[in-house]
């Protein structure tokens, strides 16, 4: 073998590096835009979903994810909509789990509302999933029903128990909502401490119309800066700054009294774009290079036009050359609506 061939084999294809020298190593994939809940900050109650014909098959999604992995993606998160409501989703998860076995992928994980974990927790572990994020904004059943519109808290608790029993590491994600769960966050810290869950708090982001004219409030009503939440927490808990990193945008503290971590994701009060390592893929094969910008690239044509992955790899590389420096979310009295038109369920957060 020649020297060049040997070194090519050792290094593989060139990694995905964006124009600002950031390596793209993290892919989030929305496997469906559908969901069994209708959270007030995420969806309107009468959402129109994508026609099924526009949605990639599970085989197509696997091929697309595998292309990203070949080009250097090391971490993959499945999200949605609700990823576990997609029919036969385990076949995709099991297929992607093979990349963990070959060492091409470091982590396969998902973000879920937990409603289906009772059914799937064991199978997820068998496929190589080690930790999951569960979105839960309140521990009060009535408030939960109000926030999710269609969800039942008991089902989520059952799902969480199944996840624990299966050995999954669980992190709770909660969106901080002014006047809704604001008073409850210190109690959620306590509950997470008891359950052994880390907790990440997220500011509401201006994504997609959510029906603010029908009594559910608009984004300014929902928006609660995490600086306020942190100050409230410090009245009850000792928060020690931590340099813990998950490869995501959260800044972590350790709660001295419980030993669990609390993360803060502050897209509005603190811009975290400079270390962004990710892109987001929708279930129709569109890749968004930034959560807070509308620019996107279609990968579905390249996927369907050829069985040879060369076209697909080129389309992915072209998309990465368009990754912008950052986003510019603003929620204030002049900017009450959506900064980007698509809903969070399109890209999955
Ligand atoms: N259905 C799954 C779930 O709820 O975990 C995965 C998809 S959901 C779109 C992913 C995350 O986005 C959830 O944690 C949800 O709370 C968050 N989210 C949805 N809309 C949001 C918004 N406008 N601002 C901030 N977070 C939002
Ligand atoms: Fe569904 Fe998740 Fe959106 Fe809630 S946040 S409506 S669970 S996709």
GROMACS .gro file of C-alpha atoms and ligand atoms in nm:
model
  384
    1UNK     CA    1   0.000   0.000   0.000
    2UNK     CA    2   0.130   0.349  -0.080
    3UNK     CA    3   0.203   0.603   0.190
    4UNK     CA    4  -0.088   0.820   0.072
    5UNK     CA    5  -0.338   0.536   0.076
    6UNK     CA    6  -0.227   0.433   0.424
    7UNK     CA    7  -0.261   0.782   0.566
    8UNK     CA    8  -0.596   0.831   0.394
    9UNK     CA    9  -0.721   0.510   0.548
   10UNK     CA   10  -0.598   0.616   0.891
   11UNK     CA   11  -0.756   0.960   0.877
   12UNK     CA   12  -1.075   0.889   0.678
   13UNK     CA   13  -1.271   1.164   0.501
   14UNK     CA   14  -1.195   1.526   0.596
   15UNK     CA   15  -1.399   1.635   0.899
   16UNK     CA   16  -1.685   1.884   0.870
   17UNK     CA   17  -1.540   2.224   0.960
   18UNK     CA   18  -1.756   2.536   0.925
   19UNK     CA   19  -1.636   2.880   0.807
   20UNK     CA   20  -1.572   2.983   1.170
   21UNK     CA   21  -1.338   2.687   1.232
   22UNK     CA   22  -1.596   2.497   1.439
   23UNK     CA   23  -1.598   2.120   1.384
   24UNK     CA   24  -1.949   1.979   1.339
   25UNK     CA   25  -1.953   1.663   1.550
   26UNK     CA   26  -2.308   1.659   1.684
   27UNK     CA   27  -2.622   1.586   1.484
   28UNK     CA   28  -2.974   1.624   1.618
   29UNK     CA   29  -3.237   1.446   1.417
   30UNK     CA   30  -3.608   1.514   1.436
   31UNK     CA   31  -3.749   1.177   1.333
   32UNK     CA   32  -4.110   1.298   1.322
   33UNK     CA   33  -4.291   1.630   1.360
   34UNK     CA   34  -4.583   1.453   1.529
   35UNK     CA   35  -4.642   1.427   1.902
   36UNK     CA   36  -4.888   1.287   2.154
   37UNK     CA   37  -4.867   1.614   2.356
   38UNK     CA   38  -4.938   1.976   2.257
   39UNK     CA   39  -4.715   2.180   2.489
   40UNK     CA   40  -4.828   2.542   2.492
   41UNK     CA   41  -4.484   2.689   2.412
   42UNK     CA   42  -4.412   2.434   2.140
   43UNK     CA   43  -4.724   2.374   1.931
   44UNK     CA   44  -5.063   2.516   1.856
   45UNK     CA   45  -5.341   2.274   1.953
   46UNK     CA   46  -5.462   2.236   1.594
   47UNK     CA   47  -5.120   2.175   1.437
   48UNK     CA   48  -5.103   2.079   1.071
   49UNK     CA   49  -4.843   1.807   1.035
   50UNK     CA   50  -4.635   1.719   0.733
   51UNK     CA   51  -4.792   1.492   0.473
   52UNK     CA   52  -4.653   1.142   0.527
   53UNK     CA   53  -4.518   1.131   0.170
   54UNK     CA   54  -4.275   1.416   0.250
   55UNK     CA   55  -4.127   1.236   0.548
   56UNK     CA   56  -3.814   1.024   0.500
   57UNK     CA   57  -3.848   0.653   0.560
   58UNK     CA   58  -3.659   0.508   0.854
   59UNK     CA   59  -3.415   0.349   0.608
   60UNK     CA   60  -3.352   0.688   0.446
   61UNK     CA   61  -3.299   0.850   0.785
   62UNK     CA   62  -3.048   0.579   0.875
   63UNK     CA   63  -2.857   0.631   0.550
   64UNK     CA   64  -2.848   1.006   0.607
   65UNK     CA   65  -2.731   0.972   0.968
   66UNK     CA   66  -2.467   0.721   0.861
   67UNK     CA   67  -2.334   0.972   0.607
   68UNK     CA   68  -2.294   1.234   0.881
   69UNK     CA   69  -2.118   0.975   1.099
   70UNK     CA   70  -1.883   0.888   0.814
   71UNK     CA   71  -1.802   1.262   0.788
   72UNK     CA   72  -1.712   1.294   1.154
   73UNK     CA   73  -2.030   1.324   1.361
   74UNK     CA   74  -1.960   1.152   1.696
   75UNK     CA   75  -2.282   1.222   1.883
   76UNK     CA   76  -2.635   1.173   1.763
   77UNK     CA   77  -2.954   1.278   1.938
   78UNK     CA   78  -3.298   1.170   1.818
   79UNK     CA   79  -3.577   1.410   1.891
   80UNK     CA   80  -3.900   1.531   1.734
   81UNK     CA   81  -4.195   1.589   1.777
   82UNK     CA   82  -4.196   1.288   2.001
   83UNK     CA   83  -3.938   1.041   1.865
   84UNK     CA   84  -4.093   0.739   2.035
   85UNK     CA   85  -4.433   0.783   1.869
   86UNK     CA   86  -4.287   0.713   1.525
   87UNK     CA   87  -4.391   0.364   1.414
   88UNK     CA   88  -4.105   0.107   1.420
   89UNK     CA   89  -3.867   0.365   1.565
   90UNK     CA   90  -3.663   0.089   1.731
   91UNK     CA   91  -3.549  -0.036   1.391
   92UNK     CA   92  -3.376   0.301   1.331
   93UNK     CA   93  -3.234   0.314   1.683
   94UNK     CA   94  -3.101  -0.041   1.656
   95UNK     CA   95  -2.948   0.036   1.316
   96UNK     CA   96  -2.774   0.348   1.446
   97UNK     CA   97  -2.661   0.155   1.754
   98UNK     CA   98  -2.437  -0.050   1.524
   99UNK     CA   99  -2.215   0.259   1.483
  100UNK     CA  100  -2.154   0.254   1.859
  101UNK     CA  101  -2.024  -0.099   1.827
  102UNK     CA  102  -1.781  -0.009   1.548
  103UNK     CA  103  -1.653   0.291   1.747
  104UNK     CA  104  -1.760   0.540   1.477
  105UNK     CA  105  -2.012   0.697   1.715
  106UNK     CA  106  -1.950   0.793   2.079
  107UNK     CA  107  -2.306   0.848   2.185
  108UNK     CA  108  -2.662   0.776   2.071
  109UNK     CA  109  -2.925   0.945   2.280
  110UNK     CA  110  -3.270   1.096   2.265
  111UNK     CA  111  -3.492   1.371   2.396
  112UNK     CA  112  -3.837   1.247   2.485
  113UNK     CA  113  -4.151   1.343   2.674
  114UNK     CA  114  -4.127   0.999   2.845
  115UNK     CA  115  -4.483   0.897   2.756
  116UNK     CA  116  -4.361   0.582   2.573
  117UNK     CA  117  -4.065   0.490   2.794
  118UNK     CA  118  -4.262   0.219   2.974
  119UNK     CA  119  -4.272   0.039   2.642
  120UNK     CA  120  -3.923   0.117   2.512
  121UNK     CA  121  -3.674   0.169   2.800
  122UNK     CA  122  -3.530  -0.184   2.794
  123UNK     CA  123  -3.501  -0.190   2.415
  124UNK     CA  124  -3.322   0.145   2.418
  125UNK     CA  125  -3.061   0.011   2.659
  126UNK     CA  126  -3.019  -0.301   2.447
  127UNK     CA  127  -2.953  -0.079   2.142
  128UNK     CA  128  -2.671   0.104   2.324
  129UNK     CA  129  -2.852   0.414   2.454
  130UNK     CA  130  -2.706   0.507   2.793
  131UNK     CA  131  -2.866   0.837   2.880
  132UNK     CA  132  -3.175   1.029   2.778
  133UNK     CA  133  -3.320   1.374   2.826
  134UNK     CA  134  -3.678   1.388   2.949
  135UNK     CA  135  -3.875   1.710   2.914
  136UNK     CA  136  -4.083   1.782   3.222
  137UNK     CA  137  -4.181   2.130   3.334
  138UNK     CA  138  -4.386   2.062   3.646
  139UNK     CA  139  -4.463   1.794   3.907
  140UNK     CA  140  -4.820   1.913   3.955
  141UNK     CA  141  -5.069   1.694   3.760
  142UNK     CA  142  -5.311   1.978   3.683
  143UNK     CA  143  -5.040   2.218   3.576
  144UNK     CA  144  -4.888   1.939   3.366
  145UNK     CA  145  -5.219   1.889   3.189
  146UNK     CA  146  -5.243   2.265   3.129
  147UNK     CA  147  -4.890   2.293   2.988
  148UNK     CA  148  -4.897   1.979   2.770
  149UNK     CA  149  -5.271   2.006   2.691
  150UNK     CA  150  -5.292   1.630   2.608
  151UNK     CA  151  -5.041   1.474   2.848
  152UNK     CA  152  -5.096   1.285   3.175
  153UNK     CA  153  -4.831   1.315   3.443
  154UNK     CA  154  -4.878   0.956   3.567
  155UNK     CA  155  -4.774   0.818   3.232
  156UNK     CA  156  -4.455   1.026   3.247
  157UNK     CA  157  -4.378   0.907   3.602
  158UNK     CA  158  -4.430   0.546   3.487
  159UNK     CA  159  -4.194   0.610   3.196
  160UNK     CA  160  -3.932   0.758   3.428
  161UNK     CA  161  -3.951   0.458   3.661
  162UNK     CA  162  -3.906   0.224   3.364
  163UNK     CA  163  -3.603   0.427   3.250
  164UNK     CA  164  -3.446   0.406   3.594
  165UNK     CA  165  -3.517   0.035   3.621
  166UNK     CA  166  -3.355  -0.022   3.280
  167UNK     CA  167  -3.043   0.162   3.398
  168UNK     CA  168  -3.079   0.472   3.179
  169UNK     CA  169  -2.920   0.790   3.306
  170UNK     CA  170  -3.193   1.057   3.303
  171UNK     CA  171  -3.158   1.432   3.273
  172UNK     CA  172  -3.472   1.639   3.314
  173UNK     CA  173  -3.519   1.941   3.086
  174UNK     CA  174  -3.760   2.206   3.209
  175UNK     CA  175  -3.860   2.521   3.025
  176UNK     CA  176  -3.882   2.808   3.273
  177UNK     CA  177  -4.224   2.971   3.230
  178UNK     CA  178  -4.312   3.294   3.403
  179UNK     CA  179  -4.599   3.252   3.649
  180UNK     CA  180  -4.646   2.886   3.547
  181UNK     CA  181  -4.365   2.677   3.698
  182UNK     CA  182  -4.156   2.966   3.833
  183UNK     CA  183  -4.243   2.897   4.200
  184UNK     CA  184  -4.194   2.525   4.158
  185UNK     CA  185  -3.838   2.518   4.030
  186UNK     CA  186  -3.670   2.499   4.374
  187UNK     CA  187  -3.897   2.199   4.452
  188UNK     CA  188  -3.801   2.038   4.122
  189UNK     CA  189  -3.436   2.069   4.224
  190UNK     CA  190  -3.524   1.878   4.541
  191UNK     CA  191  -3.716   1.607   4.352
  192UNK     CA  192  -3.432   1.563   4.102
  193UNK     CA  193  -3.190   1.533   4.394
  194UNK     CA  194  -3.402   1.253   4.544
  195UNK     CA  195  -3.443   1.072   4.211
  196UNK     CA  196  -3.078   1.106   4.108
  197UNK     CA  197  -3.158   1.315   3.799
  198UNK     CA  198  -2.965   1.618   3.674
  199UNK     CA  199  -3.188   1.909   3.575
  200UNK     CA  200  -3.143   2.155   3.289
  201UNK     CA  201  -3.345   2.474   3.280
  202UNK     CA  202  -3.421   2.634   2.944
  203UNK     CA  203  -3.545   2.979   2.850
  204UNK     CA  204  -3.844   2.984   2.618
  205UNK     CA  205  -3.740   3.055   2.260
  206UNK     CA  206  -3.942   3.244   2.000
  207UNK     CA  207  -4.006   2.961   1.753
  208UNK     CA  208  -4.324   2.918   1.551
  209UNK     CA  209  -4.669   3.057   1.610
  210UNK     CA  210  -4.829   2.905   1.919
  211UNK     CA  211  -5.176   3.055   1.914
  212UNK     CA  212  -5.115   3.348   2.151
  213UNK     CA  213  -5.449   3.509   2.065
  214UNK     CA  214  -5.658   3.231   2.219
  215UNK     CA  215  -5.592   3.291   2.584
  216UNK     CA  216  -5.273   3.087   2.621
  217UNK     CA  217  -5.047   3.390   2.625
  218UNK     CA  218  -4.765   3.498   2.398
  219UNK     CA  219  -4.389   3.459   2.439
  220UNK     CA  220  -4.336   3.776   2.641
  221UNK     CA  221  -4.587   3.643   2.896
  222UNK     CA  222  -4.400   3.308   2.905
  223UNK     CA  223  -4.046   3.442   2.904
  224UNK     CA  224  -3.862   3.411   3.235
  225UNK     CA  225  -3.490   3.496   3.234
  226UNK     CA  226  -3.282   3.228   3.403
  227UNK     CA  227  -3.085   3.496   3.589
  228UNK     CA  228  -3.406   3.544   3.792
  229UNK     CA  229  -3.449   3.168   3.839
  230UNK     CA  230  -3.091   3.128   3.956
  231UNK     CA  231  -3.131   3.409   4.209
  232UNK     CA  232  -3.446   3.237   4.345
  233UNK     CA  233  -3.266   2.903   4.367
  234UNK     CA  234  -2.981   3.060   4.560
  235UNK     CA  235  -3.226   3.157   4.835
  236UNK     CA  236  -3.276   2.788   4.909
  237UNK     CA  237  -2.977   2.596   4.770
  238UNK     CA  238  -2.600   2.636   4.761
  239UNK     CA  239  -2.496   2.637   4.395
  240UNK     CA  240  -2.130   2.560   4.328
  241UNK     CA  241  -2.005   2.654   3.980
  242UNK     CA  242  -1.894   2.349   3.786
  243UNK     CA  243  -1.686   2.304   3.471
  244UNK     CA  244  -1.890   1.993   3.379
  245UNK     CA  245  -1.969   1.983   3.004
  246UNK     CA  246  -2.195   1.756   2.803
  247UNK     CA  247  -2.099   1.900   2.465
  248UNK     CA  248  -2.416   2.110   2.478
  249UNK     CA  249  -2.476   2.479   2.551
  250UNK     CA  250  -2.569   2.438   2.920
  251UNK     CA  251  -2.361   2.595   3.198
  252UNK     CA  252  -2.371   2.376   3.508
  253UNK     CA  253  -2.367   2.421   3.883
  254UNK     CA  254  -2.367   2.146   4.146
  255UNK     CA  255  -2.629   2.172   4.417
  256UNK     CA  256  -2.422   2.118   4.731
  257UNK     CA  257  -2.711   1.978   4.936
  258UNK     CA  258  -2.822   1.715   4.678
  259UNK     CA  259  -2.503   1.648   4.484
  260UNK     CA  260  -2.697   1.668   4.154
  261UNK     CA  261  -2.622   1.917   3.878
  262UNK     CA  262  -2.840   2.197   3.750
  263UNK     CA  263  -2.771   2.334   3.402
  264UNK     CA  264  -2.882   2.667   3.256
  265UNK     CA  265  -2.944   2.712   2.884
  266UNK     CA  266  -2.978   3.081   2.813
  267UNK     CA  267  -3.018   3.147   2.442
  268UNK     CA  268  -3.174   3.485   2.516
  269UNK     CA  269  -2.969   3.623   2.803
  270UNK     CA  270  -2.638   3.469   2.698
  271UNK     CA  271  -2.538   3.385   2.345
  272UNK     CA  272  -2.363   3.047   2.330
  273UNK     CA  273  -2.298   3.028   1.957
  274UNK     CA  274  -1.920   3.059   1.960
  275UNK     CA  275  -1.877   2.696   2.068
  276UNK     CA  276  -2.162   2.553   1.857
  277UNK     CA  277  -2.073   2.207   1.724
  278UNK     CA  278  -2.409   2.095   1.588
  279UNK     CA  279  -2.654   2.093   1.303
  280UNK     CA  280  -3.016   1.979   1.296
  281UNK     CA  281  -3.184   1.747   1.053
  282UNK     CA  282  -3.559   1.735   1.000
  283UNK     CA  283  -3.763   1.427   0.917
  284UNK     CA  284  -3.795   1.553   0.558
  285UNK     CA  285  -3.417   1.561   0.510
  286UNK     CA  286  -3.365   1.935   0.551
  287UNK     CA  287  -3.061   2.037   0.749
  288UNK     CA  288  -3.071   2.357   0.954
  289UNK     CA  289  -2.728   2.492   1.030
  290UNK     CA  290  -2.854   2.709   1.319
  291UNK     CA  291  -3.156   2.672   1.551
  292UNK     CA  292  -3.221   3.045   1.538
  293UNK     CA  293  -3.188   3.110   1.163
  294UNK     CA  294  -3.406   3.017   0.867
  295UNK     CA  295  -3.130   2.915   0.625
  296UNK     CA  296  -3.143   2.542   0.546
  297UNK     CA  297  -3.022   2.290   0.290
  298UNK     CA  298  -3.220   2.010   0.130
  299UNK     CA  299  -3.048   1.673   0.152
  300UNK     CA  300  -3.346   1.468   0.042
  301UNK     CA  301  -3.284   1.520  -0.330
  302UNK     CA  302  -2.921   1.412  -0.299
  303UNK     CA  303  -3.036   1.115  -0.094
  304UNK     CA  304  -3.300   1.005  -0.343
  305UNK     CA  305  -3.120   1.096  -0.666
  306UNK     CA  306  -2.838   0.849  -0.623
  307UNK     CA  307  -2.752   0.533  -0.436
  308UNK     CA  308  -2.393   0.648  -0.440
  309UNK     CA  309  -2.317   0.846  -0.125
  310UNK     CA  310  -2.083   1.086  -0.310
  311UNK     CA  311  -2.370   1.320  -0.397
  312UNK     CA  312  -2.498   1.310  -0.041
  313UNK     CA  313  -2.156   1.379   0.113
  314UNK     CA  314  -2.111   1.677  -0.122
  315UNK     CA  315  -2.454   1.817  -0.026
  316UNK     CA  316  -2.369   1.784   0.344
  317UNK     CA  317  -2.033   1.957   0.296
  318UNK     CA  318  -2.198   2.240   0.102
  319UNK     CA  319  -2.451   2.290   0.383
  320UNK     CA  320  -2.174   2.317   0.644
  321UNK     CA  321  -2.008   2.598   0.445
  322UNK     CA  322  -2.326   2.797   0.517
  323UNK     CA  323  -2.329   2.752   0.895
  324UNK     CA  324  -2.376   3.105   1.030
  325UNK     CA  325  -2.182   3.260   1.314
  326UNK     CA  326  -2.484   3.266   1.547
  327UNK     CA  327  -2.844   3.353   1.617
  328UNK     CA  328  -3.010   3.665   1.744
  329UNK     CA  329  -3.318   3.574   1.946
  330UNK     CA  330  -3.494   3.869   2.105
  331UNK     CA  331  -3.810   3.868   2.314
  332UNK     CA  332  -3.921   4.211   2.429
  333UNK     CA  333  -4.218   4.442   2.388
  334UNK     CA  334  -4.136   4.506   2.023
  335UNK     CA  335  -4.068   4.141   1.942
  336UNK     CA  336  -4.345   3.932   2.095
  337UNK     CA  337  -4.392   3.674   1.822
  338UNK     CA  338  -4.177   3.416   1.650
  339UNK     CA  339  -3.817   3.497   1.547
  340UNK     CA  340  -3.816   3.199   1.314
  341UNK     CA  341  -4.128   3.062   1.153
  342UNK     CA  342  -4.081   2.693   1.215
  343UNK     CA  343  -4.190   2.527   1.536
  344UNK     CA  344  -3.941   2.362   1.770
  345UNK     CA  345  -4.099   2.027   1.678
  346UNK     CA  346  -3.954   2.063   1.326
  347UNK     CA  347  -3.593   2.053   1.446
  348UNK     CA  348  -3.648   1.916   1.795
  349UNK     CA  349  -3.469   2.180   2.001
  350LIG     N1  350  -4.104   1.566   2.238
  350LIG     C1  351  -3.973   1.559   2.294
  350LIG     C2  352  -3.967   1.632   2.424
  350LIG     O1  353  -4.057   1.711   2.454
  350LIG     O2  354  -3.869   1.610   2.496
  350LIG     C3  355  -3.864   1.608   2.203
  350LIG     C4  356  -3.891   1.728   2.117
  350LIG     S1  357  -3.918   1.881   2.204
  350LIG     C5  358  -3.947   1.992   2.068
  350LIG     C6  359  -3.751   1.918   2.257
  350LIG     C7  360  -3.738   2.023   2.364
  350LIG     O3  361  -3.773   2.149   2.311
  350LIG     C8  362  -3.826   2.003   2.486
  350LIG     O4  363  -3.744   2.001   2.601
  350LIG     C9  364  -3.915   2.123   2.487
  350LIG     O5  365  -3.945   2.163   2.618
  350LIG    C10  366  -3.831   2.224   2.415
  350LIG     N2  367  -3.907   2.332   2.352
  350LIG    C11  368  -4.012   2.325   2.267
  350LIG     N3  369  -4.052   2.448   2.228
  350LIG    C12  370  -3.969   2.536   2.290
  350LIG    C13  371  -3.958   2.678   2.291
  350LIG     N4  372  -4.037   2.756   2.218
  350LIG     N5  373  -3.859   2.732   2.368
  350LIG    C14  374  -3.775   2.655   2.443
  350LIG     N6  375  -3.781   2.521   2.445
  350LIG    C15  376  -3.878   2.462   2.371
  351LIG    FE1  377  -4.442   1.735   2.197
  351LIG    FE2  378  -4.201   1.777   2.296
  351LIG    FE3  379  -4.330   1.976   2.167
  351LIG    FE4  380  -4.420   1.897   2.404
  351LIG     S1  381  -4.221   1.989   2.363
  351LIG     S2  382  -4.544   1.931   2.217
  351LIG     S3  383  -4.375   1.682   2.405
  351LIG     S4  384  -4.260   1.788   2.079
   0.00000   0.00000   0.00000
